[in-house]
PDB file of C-alpha atoms in Angstrom:
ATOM      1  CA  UNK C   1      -0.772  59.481  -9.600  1.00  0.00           C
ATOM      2  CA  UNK C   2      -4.220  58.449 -10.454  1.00  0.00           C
ATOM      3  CA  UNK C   3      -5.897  60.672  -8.341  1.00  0.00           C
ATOM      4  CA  UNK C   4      -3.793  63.614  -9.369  1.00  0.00           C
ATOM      5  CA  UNK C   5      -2.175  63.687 -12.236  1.00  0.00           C
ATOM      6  CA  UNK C   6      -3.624  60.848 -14.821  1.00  0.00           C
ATOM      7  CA  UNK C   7      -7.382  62.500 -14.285  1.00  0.00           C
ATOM      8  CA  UNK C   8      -5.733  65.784 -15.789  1.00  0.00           C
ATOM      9  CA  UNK C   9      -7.734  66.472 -18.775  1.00  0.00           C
ATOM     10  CA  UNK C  10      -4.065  68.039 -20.405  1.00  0.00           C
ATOM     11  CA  UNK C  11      -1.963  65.297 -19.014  1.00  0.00           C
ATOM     12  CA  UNK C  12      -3.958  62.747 -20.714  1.00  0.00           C
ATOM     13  CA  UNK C  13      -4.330  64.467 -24.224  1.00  0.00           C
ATOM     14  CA  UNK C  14      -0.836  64.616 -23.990  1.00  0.00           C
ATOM     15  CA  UNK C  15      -0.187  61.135 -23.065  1.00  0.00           C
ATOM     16  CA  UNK C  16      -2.824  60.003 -25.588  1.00  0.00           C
ATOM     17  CA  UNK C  17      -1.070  62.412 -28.088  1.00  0.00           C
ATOM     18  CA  UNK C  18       2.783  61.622 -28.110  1.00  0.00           C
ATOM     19  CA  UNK C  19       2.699  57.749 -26.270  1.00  0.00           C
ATOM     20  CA  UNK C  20       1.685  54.454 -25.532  1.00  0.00           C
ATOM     21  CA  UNK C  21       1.006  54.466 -21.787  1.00  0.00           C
ATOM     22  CA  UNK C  22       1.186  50.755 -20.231  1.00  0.00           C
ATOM     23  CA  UNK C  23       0.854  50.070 -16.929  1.00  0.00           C
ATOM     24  CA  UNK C  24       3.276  47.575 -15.508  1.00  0.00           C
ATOM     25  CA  UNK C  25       2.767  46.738 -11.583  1.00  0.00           C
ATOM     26  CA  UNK C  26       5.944  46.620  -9.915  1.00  0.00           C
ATOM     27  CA  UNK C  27       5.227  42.838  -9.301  1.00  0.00           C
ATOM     28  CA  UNK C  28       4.832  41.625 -12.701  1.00  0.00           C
ATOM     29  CA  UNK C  29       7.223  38.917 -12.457  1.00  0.00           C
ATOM     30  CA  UNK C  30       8.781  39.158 -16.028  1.00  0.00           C
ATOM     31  CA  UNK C  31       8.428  43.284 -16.737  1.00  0.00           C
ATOM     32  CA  UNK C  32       8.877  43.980 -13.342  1.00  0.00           C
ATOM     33  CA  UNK C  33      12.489  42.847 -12.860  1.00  0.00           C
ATOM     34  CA  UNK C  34      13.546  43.704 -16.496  1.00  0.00           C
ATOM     35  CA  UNK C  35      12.848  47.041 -16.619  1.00  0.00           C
ATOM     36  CA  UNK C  36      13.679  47.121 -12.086  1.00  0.00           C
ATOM     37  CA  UNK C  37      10.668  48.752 -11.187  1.00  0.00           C
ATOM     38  CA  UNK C  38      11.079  49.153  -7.332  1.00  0.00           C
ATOM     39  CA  UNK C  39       8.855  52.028  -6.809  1.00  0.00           C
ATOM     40  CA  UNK C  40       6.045  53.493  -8.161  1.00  0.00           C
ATOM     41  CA  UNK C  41       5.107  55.442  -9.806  1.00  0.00           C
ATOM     42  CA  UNK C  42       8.223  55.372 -11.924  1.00  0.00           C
ATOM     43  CA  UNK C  43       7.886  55.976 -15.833  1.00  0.00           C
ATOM     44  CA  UNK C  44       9.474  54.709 -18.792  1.00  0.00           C
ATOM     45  CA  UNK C  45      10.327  55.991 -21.764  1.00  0.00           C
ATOM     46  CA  UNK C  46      11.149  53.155 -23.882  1.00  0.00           C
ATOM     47  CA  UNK C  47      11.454  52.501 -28.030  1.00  0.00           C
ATOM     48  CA  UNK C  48       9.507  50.423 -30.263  1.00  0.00           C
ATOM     49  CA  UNK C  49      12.385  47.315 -28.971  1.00  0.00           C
ATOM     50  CA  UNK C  50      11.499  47.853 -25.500  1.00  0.00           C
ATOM     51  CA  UNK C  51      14.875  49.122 -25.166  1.00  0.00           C
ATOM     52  CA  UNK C  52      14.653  52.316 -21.776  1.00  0.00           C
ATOM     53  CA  UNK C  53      16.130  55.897 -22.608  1.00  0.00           C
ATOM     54  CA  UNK C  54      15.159  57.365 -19.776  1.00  0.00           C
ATOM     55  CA  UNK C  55      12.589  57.012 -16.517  1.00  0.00           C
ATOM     56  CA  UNK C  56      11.135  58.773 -13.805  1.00  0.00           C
ATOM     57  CA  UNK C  57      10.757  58.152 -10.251  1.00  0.00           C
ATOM     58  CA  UNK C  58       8.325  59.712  -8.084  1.00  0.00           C
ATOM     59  CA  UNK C  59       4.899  62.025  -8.192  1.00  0.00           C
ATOM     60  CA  UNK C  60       5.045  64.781 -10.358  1.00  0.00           C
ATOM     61  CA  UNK C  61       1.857  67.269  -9.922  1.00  0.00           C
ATOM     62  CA  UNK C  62      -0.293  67.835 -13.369  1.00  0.00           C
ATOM     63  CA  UNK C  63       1.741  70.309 -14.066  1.00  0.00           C
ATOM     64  CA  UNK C  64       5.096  68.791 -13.866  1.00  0.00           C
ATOM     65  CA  UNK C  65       4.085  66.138 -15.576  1.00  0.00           C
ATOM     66  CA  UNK C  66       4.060  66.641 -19.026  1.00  0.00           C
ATOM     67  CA  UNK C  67       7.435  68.951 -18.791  1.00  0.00           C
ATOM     68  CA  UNK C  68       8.813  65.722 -17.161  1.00  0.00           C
ATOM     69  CA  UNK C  69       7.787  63.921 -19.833  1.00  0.00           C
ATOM     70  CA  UNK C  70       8.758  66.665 -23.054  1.00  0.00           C
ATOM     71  CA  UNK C  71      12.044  66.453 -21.090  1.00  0.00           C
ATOM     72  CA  UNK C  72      12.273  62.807 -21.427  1.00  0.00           C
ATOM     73  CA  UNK C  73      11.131  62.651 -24.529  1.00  0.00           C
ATOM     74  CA  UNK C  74      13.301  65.747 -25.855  1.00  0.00           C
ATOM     75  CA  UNK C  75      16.937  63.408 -24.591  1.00  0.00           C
ATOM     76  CA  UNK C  76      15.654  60.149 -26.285  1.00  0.00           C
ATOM     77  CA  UNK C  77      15.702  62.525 -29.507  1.00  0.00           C
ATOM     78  CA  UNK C  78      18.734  64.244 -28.562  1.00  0.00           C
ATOM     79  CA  UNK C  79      20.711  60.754 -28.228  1.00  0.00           C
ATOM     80  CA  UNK C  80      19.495  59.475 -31.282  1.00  0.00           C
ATOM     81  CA  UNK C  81      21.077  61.869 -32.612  1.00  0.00           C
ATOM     82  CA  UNK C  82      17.698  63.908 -34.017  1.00  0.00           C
ATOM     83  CA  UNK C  83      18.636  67.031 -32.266  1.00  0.00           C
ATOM     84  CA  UNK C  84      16.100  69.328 -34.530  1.00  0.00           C
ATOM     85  CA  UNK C  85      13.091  66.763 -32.809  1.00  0.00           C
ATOM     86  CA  UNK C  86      14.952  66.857 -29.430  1.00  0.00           C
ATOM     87  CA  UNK C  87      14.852  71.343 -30.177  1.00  0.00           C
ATOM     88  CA  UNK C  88      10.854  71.037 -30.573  1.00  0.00           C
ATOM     89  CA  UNK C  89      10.346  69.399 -27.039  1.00  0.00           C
ATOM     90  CA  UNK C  90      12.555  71.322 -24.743  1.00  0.00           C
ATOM     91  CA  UNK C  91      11.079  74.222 -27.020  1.00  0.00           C
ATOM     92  CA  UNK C  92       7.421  72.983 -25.971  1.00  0.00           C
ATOM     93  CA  UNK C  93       8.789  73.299 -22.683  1.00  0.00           C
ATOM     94  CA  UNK C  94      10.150  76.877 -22.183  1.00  0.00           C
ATOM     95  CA  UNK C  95       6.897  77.956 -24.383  1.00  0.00           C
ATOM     96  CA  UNK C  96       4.267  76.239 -22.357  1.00  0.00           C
ATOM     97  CA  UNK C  97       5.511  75.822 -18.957  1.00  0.00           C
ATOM     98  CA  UNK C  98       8.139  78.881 -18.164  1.00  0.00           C
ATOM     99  CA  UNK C  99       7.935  78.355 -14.573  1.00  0.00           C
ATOM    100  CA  UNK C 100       8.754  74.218 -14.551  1.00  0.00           C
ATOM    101  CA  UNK C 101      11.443  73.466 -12.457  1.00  0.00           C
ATOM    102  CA  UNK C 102      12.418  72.120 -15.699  1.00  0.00           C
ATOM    103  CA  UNK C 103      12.765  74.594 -17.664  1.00  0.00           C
ATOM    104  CA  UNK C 104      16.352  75.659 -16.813  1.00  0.00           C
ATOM    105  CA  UNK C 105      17.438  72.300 -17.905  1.00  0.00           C
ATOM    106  CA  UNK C 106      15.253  72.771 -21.060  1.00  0.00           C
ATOM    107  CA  UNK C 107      16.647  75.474 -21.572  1.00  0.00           C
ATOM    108  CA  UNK C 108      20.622  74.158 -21.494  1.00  0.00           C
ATOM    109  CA  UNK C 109      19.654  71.580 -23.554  1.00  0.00           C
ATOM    110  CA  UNK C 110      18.045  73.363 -26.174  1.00  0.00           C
ATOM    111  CA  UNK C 111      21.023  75.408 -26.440  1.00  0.00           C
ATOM    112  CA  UNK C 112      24.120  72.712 -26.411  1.00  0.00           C
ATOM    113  CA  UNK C 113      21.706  70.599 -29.375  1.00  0.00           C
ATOM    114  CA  UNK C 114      21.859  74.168 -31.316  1.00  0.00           C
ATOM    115  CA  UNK C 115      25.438  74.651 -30.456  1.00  0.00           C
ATOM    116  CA  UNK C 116      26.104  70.756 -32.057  1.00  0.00           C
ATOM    117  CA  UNK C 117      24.230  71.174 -35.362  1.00  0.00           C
ATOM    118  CA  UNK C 118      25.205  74.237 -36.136  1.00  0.00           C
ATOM    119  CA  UNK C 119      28.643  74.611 -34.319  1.00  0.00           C
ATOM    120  CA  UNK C 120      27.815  78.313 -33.506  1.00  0.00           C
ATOM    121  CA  UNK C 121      29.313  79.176 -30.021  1.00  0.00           C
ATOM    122  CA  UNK C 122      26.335  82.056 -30.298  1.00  0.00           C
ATOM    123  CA  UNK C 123      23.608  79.307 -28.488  1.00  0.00           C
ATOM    124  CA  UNK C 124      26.681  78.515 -25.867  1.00  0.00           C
ATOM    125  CA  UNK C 125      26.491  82.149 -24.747  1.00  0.00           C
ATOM    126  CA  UNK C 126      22.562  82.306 -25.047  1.00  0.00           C
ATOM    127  CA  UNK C 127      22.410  79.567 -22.707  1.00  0.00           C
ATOM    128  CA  UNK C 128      24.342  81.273 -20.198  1.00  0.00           C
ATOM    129  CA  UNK C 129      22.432  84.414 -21.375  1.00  0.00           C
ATOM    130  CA  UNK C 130      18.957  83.218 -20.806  1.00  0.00           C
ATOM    131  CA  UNK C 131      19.556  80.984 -17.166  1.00  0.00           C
ATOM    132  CA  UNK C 132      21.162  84.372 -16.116  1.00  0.00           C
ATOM    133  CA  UNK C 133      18.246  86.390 -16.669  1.00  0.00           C
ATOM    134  CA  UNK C 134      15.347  84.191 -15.894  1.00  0.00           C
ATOM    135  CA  UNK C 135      16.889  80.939 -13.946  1.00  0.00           C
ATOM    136  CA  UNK C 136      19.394  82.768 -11.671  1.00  0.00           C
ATOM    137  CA  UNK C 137      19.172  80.399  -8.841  1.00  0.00           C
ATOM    138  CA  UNK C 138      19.376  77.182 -11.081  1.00  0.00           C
ATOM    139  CA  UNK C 139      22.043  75.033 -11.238  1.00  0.00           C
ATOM    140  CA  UNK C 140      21.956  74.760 -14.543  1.00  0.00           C
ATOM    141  CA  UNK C 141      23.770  78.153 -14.590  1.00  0.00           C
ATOM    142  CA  UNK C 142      26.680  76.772 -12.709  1.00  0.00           C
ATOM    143  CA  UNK C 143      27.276  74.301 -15.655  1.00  0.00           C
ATOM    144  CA  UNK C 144      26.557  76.796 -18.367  1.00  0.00           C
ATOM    145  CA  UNK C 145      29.095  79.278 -16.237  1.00  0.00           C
ATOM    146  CA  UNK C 146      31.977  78.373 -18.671  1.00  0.00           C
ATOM    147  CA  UNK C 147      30.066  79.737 -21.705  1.00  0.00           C
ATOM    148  CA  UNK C 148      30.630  83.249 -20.452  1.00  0.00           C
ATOM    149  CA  UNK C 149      33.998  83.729 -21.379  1.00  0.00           C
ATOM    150  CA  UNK C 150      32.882  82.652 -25.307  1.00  0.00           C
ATOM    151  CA  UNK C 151      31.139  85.886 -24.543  1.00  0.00           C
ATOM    152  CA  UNK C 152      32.419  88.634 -27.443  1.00  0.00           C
TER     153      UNK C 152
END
């Protein structure tokens, strides 16, 4: 990822902006096996204990990158429970970077945290709503299918 995505002026502002990056080789013989890094690149996103919420294995491309991350980001907030925090990044995500393969997901997300703080089946159908129109293919549709019939 070095020579691809970490040289990406955005990718680092937005690193720089909304982390600490650390770099832990897959060898390090104490981080290594606690956090069971077996491939790299794989990222982390962990809390001020150290304790993981969610990683990522792989290359992503600049681009996919900082979606990835939002995404990440976005379900540490959504478990937390600060859905209104976890709303901002999956909203960063459908603003910014529409055609993410990420997006659909985003937008399902976004949707069920409304749905749960407001208990208004109204974001239920706008998921299914929204996938249909611009993610057809995704298969985020297939699990937002069932909000159809809330349909009015």
């Amino acid at each position: 990822m070095d020579a691809v995505a970490y040289p990406d002026s955005a990718v680092i502002d937005f690193i720089n902006g909304n982390l600490i990056p650390i770099r832990i080789p897959a060898d390090d013989p104490e981080l290594g096996p606690r956090y069971k890094v077996k491939w790299t690149p794989t990222l982390l996103i962990v809390d001020a204990e150290g304790v993981e919420h969610y990683r990522t294995l792989g290359f992503y491309p600049p681009d996919e990158l900082i979606p990835s991350l939002l995404l990440e980001i976005g379900k540490a907030r959504f478990n937390l429970p600060d859905r209104p925090a976890a709303c901002e990044c999956f909203e960063k995500i459908l603003a910014g970077y529409p055609a993410s393969s990420l997006a659909p997901e985003a937008v399902y997300l976004n949707g069920v945290s409304r749905y749960i703080e407001t208990h208004d089946v109204a974001n239920l159908v706008g998921i299914y709503d929204r996938l249909t129109a611009e993610y057809p293919g995704s298969p985020w549709l297939t699990r937002a299918d069932p909000y159809r019939f809330l349909k009015k």
